[in-house]
Amino acid sequence: MSNAPQCPSSVGHEPASPGLATTGRAYWSSLDELAQTNEFKEFAQREFPAFASEMLASDRRTFLKLMGASVALAGAAATVPGCRRPDHRILAYSKDPEHVIPGRPLYIASAMPLPGGGCEGVLVETHTGRPTKIEGNPLHFINRGTTSVRAQASILDLYDPDRVPGILDVQNITCVTRKSDSVGEDGLPERIASGWHEFDAYINNAFHRFDAADSNGAGLFFLVGKASSPTRDAMRSRILA
């Protein structure tokens, strides 16, 4: 039979050989382990590192409160309509679009207008058509890869939970006083969800009086934001024609 140490349960307790490997050589992580000093033994038996004191009861309660609040906020963020994809039926592409691979980002070069005029070149990271990040375009001759705070924050507007998801019918509002007989909880005129069919019917009735040749569009206003869109300029020219 081999002279190698046998299982302690069958031949008794084998004397401890700290650091002894199967090759017969001994290895130590430090000289204290080799000398088996009291400091090393205390360090090996201690559960927590040195100078790590146990938390007081009040600290533990505070920690649990913070963790509970973090979990609650994470759950709320996951249910915010503006931060999640809309629920709809998934259909496969009849013809796969070029360069669109699910799970991989697609970068699109674009430009954003500046408040004082001009523009800055940006690279928009998209995932299956949804923008997720904006960075500067290093090939653009104005900003050369840098971005403004406005450009970085603009991506949040797309996922704003307070963004209007569709057409709203504002009840009994007047453009002068901005008062309404029907007021919502926020103090603003009551807004009722509507659709394109209702909008077309309203436009046909409300805009009929502007069709007269002598009206010249008097009293018709469009409230739009400042933009340098060629499409918007073309629509404006058609309306004023």
Short mmCIF file of C-alpha atoms in Angstrom, two decimals:
data_model
loop_
_atom_site.label_atom_id
_atom_site.label_comp_id
_atom_site.label_asym_id
_atom_site.label_seq_id
_atom_site.Cartn_x
_atom_site.Cartn_y
_atom_site.Cartn_z
CA MET A 1 0.00 0.00 0.00
CA SER A 2 1.14 3.52 -0.72
CA ASN A 3 2.70 5.53 2.08
CA ALA A 4 0.62 8.59 1.08
CA PRO A 5 -1.64 9.94 3.82
CA GLN A 6 -5.01 8.18 3.85
CA CYS A 7 -8.46 9.58 4.58
CA PRO A 8 -8.58 10.74 8.22
CA SER A 9 -11.91 8.95 8.72
CA SER A 10 -10.24 5.58 8.04
CA VAL A 11 -6.76 5.85 9.49
CA GLY A 12 -7.19 8.59 12.04
CA HIS A 13 -6.30 12.26 11.99
CA GLU A 14 -3.48 13.26 9.74
CA PRO A 15 -1.28 16.00 11.18
CA ALA A 16 -1.98 19.35 9.55
CA SER A 17 0.44 20.44 6.87
CA PRO A 18 -0.30 24.09 6.14
CA GLY A 19 0.43 25.08 2.56
CA LEU A 20 1.35 21.55 1.50
CA ALA A 21 0.48 20.87 -2.14
CA THR A 22 0.05 17.52 -3.88
CA THR A 23 3.61 17.80 -5.18
CA GLY A 24 4.96 17.86 -1.65
CA ARG A 25 6.01 21.51 -1.85
CA ALA A 26 4.71 24.05 0.63
CA TYR A 27 3.35 27.45 -0.45
CA TRP A 28 2.50 30.47 1.69
CA SER A 29 0.84 33.75 0.85
CA SER A 30 2.97 35.67 3.37
CA LEU A 31 5.68 35.25 5.96
CA ASP A 32 3.06 35.61 8.69
CA GLU A 33 1.31 32.53 7.34
CA LEU A 34 4.60 30.64 7.34
CA ALA A 35 5.29 31.65 10.94
CA GLN A 36 1.65 31.12 11.94
CA THR A 37 1.62 34.34 13.94
CA ASN A 38 -1.31 35.30 16.14
CA GLU A 39 -2.12 38.23 13.86
CA PHE A 40 -2.41 35.92 10.85
CA LYS A 41 -4.59 33.42 12.73
CA GLU A 42 -6.88 36.23 13.87
CA PHE A 43 -7.04 37.59 10.33
CA ALA A 44 -7.90 34.14 8.90
CA GLN A 45 -10.66 33.55 11.44
CA ARG A 46 -12.16 37.05 11.28
CA GLU A 47 -15.20 37.35 8.98
CA PHE A 48 -14.83 41.06 8.21
CA PRO A 49 -11.68 43.00 7.27
CA ALA A 50 -9.85 45.11 9.79
CA PHE A 51 -11.47 48.38 10.91
CA ALA A 52 -14.87 47.22 9.60
CA SER A 53 -17.33 47.80 12.42
CA GLU A 54 -20.83 46.43 12.46
CA MET A 55 -23.62 48.80 11.51
CA LEU A 56 -25.84 50.08 14.26
CA ALA A 57 -29.53 49.21 14.29
CA SER A 58 -30.53 52.67 13.11
CA ASP A 59 -28.06 52.45 10.22
CA ARG A 60 -29.48 49.11 9.18
CA ARG A 61 -32.99 50.54 9.17
CA THR A 62 -31.84 53.49 7.09
CA PHE A 63 -30.11 51.14 4.67
CA LEU A 64 -33.25 49.02 4.28
CA LYS A 65 -35.36 52.14 3.71
CA LEU A 66 -33.02 53.35 0.99
CA MET A 67 -32.96 49.94 -0.66
CA GLY A 68 -36.75 49.75 -0.56
CA ALA A 69 -37.05 53.20 -2.11
CA SER A 70 -34.55 52.26 -4.83
CA VAL A 71 -36.50 49.11 -5.70
CA ALA A 72 -39.75 51.08 -5.79
CA LEU A 73 -38.27 53.73 -8.08
CA ALA A 74 -36.83 51.06 -10.35
CA GLY A 75 -40.25 49.43 -10.63
CA ALA A 76 -41.91 52.77 -11.32
CA ALA A 77 -39.38 53.63 -14.01
CA ALA A 78 -40.05 50.32 -15.72
CA THR A 79 -43.77 51.10 -15.95
CA VAL A 80 -43.50 54.70 -17.20
CA PRO A 81 -45.16 54.75 -20.63
CA GLY A 82 -42.58 57.13 -22.07
CA CYS A 83 -39.65 54.84 -21.19
CA ARG A 84 -40.92 51.58 -22.60
CA ARG A 85 -41.85 50.34 -26.01
CA PRO A 86 -45.56 50.56 -26.85
CA ASP A 87 -47.49 47.32 -26.72
CA HIS A 88 -48.28 46.16 -30.22
CA ARG A 89 -48.29 43.07 -32.34
CA ILE A 90 -44.85 42.05 -33.56
CA LEU A 91 -44.58 41.31 -37.27
CA ALA A 92 -41.54 40.09 -39.13
CA TYR A 93 -39.98 42.19 -41.88
CA SER A 94 -41.26 41.29 -45.33
CA LYS A 95 -37.93 42.62 -46.56
CA ASP A 96 -35.11 43.06 -44.06
CA PRO A 97 -33.90 46.67 -44.00
CA GLU A 98 -30.25 47.20 -44.73
CA HIS A 99 -27.88 47.60 -41.75
CA VAL A 100 -30.65 46.98 -39.17
CA ILE A 101 -29.67 44.11 -36.88
CA PRO A 102 -31.70 43.59 -33.66
CA GLY A 103 -29.49 44.09 -30.63
CA ARG A 104 -26.84 46.11 -32.46
CA PRO A 105 -26.85 49.92 -32.61
CA LEU A 106 -27.03 51.83 -35.87
CA TYR A 107 -25.39 55.27 -35.96
CA ILE A 108 -26.95 58.00 -38.10
CA ALA A 109 -25.26 61.31 -38.89
CA SER A 110 -27.52 64.31 -38.47
CA ALA A 111 -27.49 67.95 -37.38
CA MET A 112 -29.29 69.97 -34.70
CA PRO A 113 -30.10 73.69 -35.02
CA LEU A 114 -28.56 76.02 -32.44
CA PRO A 115 -30.67 78.66 -30.64
CA GLY A 116 -28.59 81.54 -31.99
CA GLY A 117 -28.42 80.16 -35.51
CA GLY A 118 -26.30 77.55 -37.21
CA CYS A 119 -26.18 73.90 -36.30
CA GLU A 120 -24.01 71.23 -34.70
CA GLY A 121 -23.24 67.86 -36.20
CA VAL A 122 -24.30 64.83 -34.18
CA LEU A 123 -24.13 61.06 -34.36
CA VAL A 124 -27.36 59.47 -33.16
CA GLU A 125 -27.21 55.93 -31.77
CA THR A 126 -30.40 54.06 -32.61
CA HIS A 127 -31.76 50.61 -31.82
CA THR A 128 -34.31 49.34 -34.37
CA GLY A 129 -35.30 52.90 -35.19
CA ARG A 130 -35.41 54.30 -31.64
CA PRO A 131 -32.77 56.96 -30.76
CA THR A 132 -30.99 56.20 -27.49
CA LYS A 133 -27.85 58.37 -27.40
CA ILE A 134 -26.46 61.49 -29.06
CA GLU A 135 -22.77 62.21 -29.51
CA GLY A 136 -20.87 64.78 -31.54
CA ASN A 137 -19.84 64.08 -35.10
CA PRO A 138 -16.02 64.33 -35.26
CA LEU A 139 -16.21 65.01 -39.01
CA HIS A 140 -18.43 68.08 -38.63
CA PHE A 141 -16.50 71.29 -39.20
CA ILE A 142 -18.29 73.32 -36.47
CA ASN A 143 -18.32 71.25 -33.27
CA ARG A 144 -15.75 68.57 -34.32
CA GLY A 145 -17.06 65.78 -32.09
CA THR A 146 -18.31 67.85 -29.16
CA THR A 147 -21.95 68.29 -28.18
CA SER A 148 -23.84 70.93 -26.26
CA VAL A 149 -25.93 70.37 -23.17
CA ARG A 150 -29.04 71.02 -25.25
CA ALA A 151 -28.13 68.21 -27.65
CA GLN A 152 -27.45 65.75 -24.82
CA ALA A 153 -30.75 66.59 -23.11
CA SER A 154 -32.81 66.49 -26.31
CA ILE A 155 -32.86 62.69 -26.28
CA LEU A 156 -34.88 62.82 -23.04
CA ASP A 157 -37.72 64.66 -24.77
CA LEU A 158 -38.48 61.55 -26.80
CA TYR A 159 -39.11 59.52 -23.64
CA ASP A 160 -40.77 62.23 -21.53
CA PRO A 161 -43.74 60.61 -19.71
CA ASP A 162 -45.60 63.96 -19.88
CA ARG A 163 -45.27 64.14 -23.65
CA VAL A 164 -48.60 64.21 -25.47
CA PRO A 165 -49.07 60.68 -26.86
CA GLY A 166 -51.75 61.64 -29.38
CA ILE A 167 -54.46 64.13 -30.31
CA LEU A 168 -56.19 65.86 -27.39
CA ASP A 169 -59.47 67.76 -27.48
CA VAL A 170 -59.17 70.78 -25.17
CA GLN A 171 -62.65 71.61 -23.97
CA ASN A 172 -64.05 75.17 -24.16
CA ILE A 173 -60.74 77.03 -24.26
CA THR A 174 -60.38 80.64 -25.39
CA CYS A 175 -57.11 81.89 -26.81
CA VAL A 176 -57.34 85.23 -25.00
CA THR A 177 -58.17 84.33 -21.41
CA ARG A 178 -57.04 80.67 -21.53
CA LYS A 179 -59.93 79.82 -19.22
CA SER A 180 -62.28 76.90 -19.53
CA ASP A 181 -65.55 75.80 -18.01
CA SER A 182 -64.10 72.29 -17.67
CA VAL A 183 -60.96 72.32 -15.56
CA GLY A 184 -58.81 69.29 -14.81
CA GLU A 185 -56.97 68.37 -11.63
CA ASP A 186 -53.90 70.37 -12.70
CA GLY A 187 -55.93 73.57 -13.07
CA LEU A 188 -55.69 73.54 -16.87
CA PRO A 189 -58.59 73.10 -19.30
CA GLU A 190 -59.82 69.54 -19.45
CA ARG A 191 -58.18 67.49 -22.19
CA ILE A 192 -59.93 64.49 -23.70
CA ALA A 193 -58.17 61.90 -25.83
CA SER A 194 -59.30 62.10 -29.45
CA GLY A 195 -58.33 60.73 -32.86
CA TRP A 196 -57.62 61.76 -36.43
CA HIS A 197 -61.20 61.23 -37.57
CA GLU A 198 -62.49 63.65 -34.94
CA PHE A 199 -59.71 66.08 -35.86
CA ASP A 200 -60.62 65.99 -39.57
CA ALA A 201 -64.28 66.62 -38.74
CA TYR A 202 -63.34 69.56 -36.53
CA ILE A 203 -61.04 71.05 -39.18
CA ASN A 204 -63.73 70.85 -41.88
CA ASN A 205 -66.22 72.68 -39.67
CA ALA A 206 -63.91 75.19 -38.01
CA PHE A 207 -61.90 76.17 -41.08
CA HIS A 208 -64.88 76.54 -43.37
CA ARG A 209 -65.19 80.24 -42.59
CA PHE A 210 -61.60 80.83 -43.71
CA ASP A 211 -62.33 79.54 -47.22
CA ALA A 212 -63.95 82.80 -48.24
CA ALA A 213 -61.88 84.88 -50.61
CA ASP A 214 -62.37 88.08 -48.61
CA SER A 215 -61.30 86.56 -45.27
CA ASN A 216 -57.63 86.29 -46.27
CA GLY A 217 -57.12 83.90 -43.34
CA ALA A 218 -57.82 86.58 -40.73
CA GLY A 219 -58.10 85.06 -37.26
CA LEU A 220 -56.30 81.82 -38.15
CA PHE A 221 -53.18 81.13 -36.11
CA PHE A 222 -50.78 78.18 -35.82
CA LEU A 223 -48.78 77.76 -32.63
CA VAL A 224 -45.52 76.03 -33.57
CA GLY A 225 -42.00 75.95 -32.23
CA LYS A 226 -39.01 77.57 -33.84
CA ALA A 227 -37.46 75.31 -36.45
CA SER A 228 -35.66 75.47 -39.77
CA SER A 229 -37.45 72.53 -41.35
CA PRO A 230 -37.85 72.75 -45.15
CA THR A 231 -41.04 70.70 -44.87
CA ARG A 232 -42.55 73.17 -42.42
CA ASP A 233 -41.53 76.09 -44.63
CA ALA A 234 -43.22 74.43 -47.61
CA MET A 235 -46.42 73.90 -45.61
CA ARG A 236 -46.35 77.52 -44.46
CA SER A 237 -45.99 78.71 -48.04
CA ARG A 238 -48.96 76.60 -49.13
CA ILE A 239 -51.13 77.98 -46.34
CA LEU A 240 -50.21 81.59 -47.08
CA ALA A 241 -50.70 81.14 -50.84
#
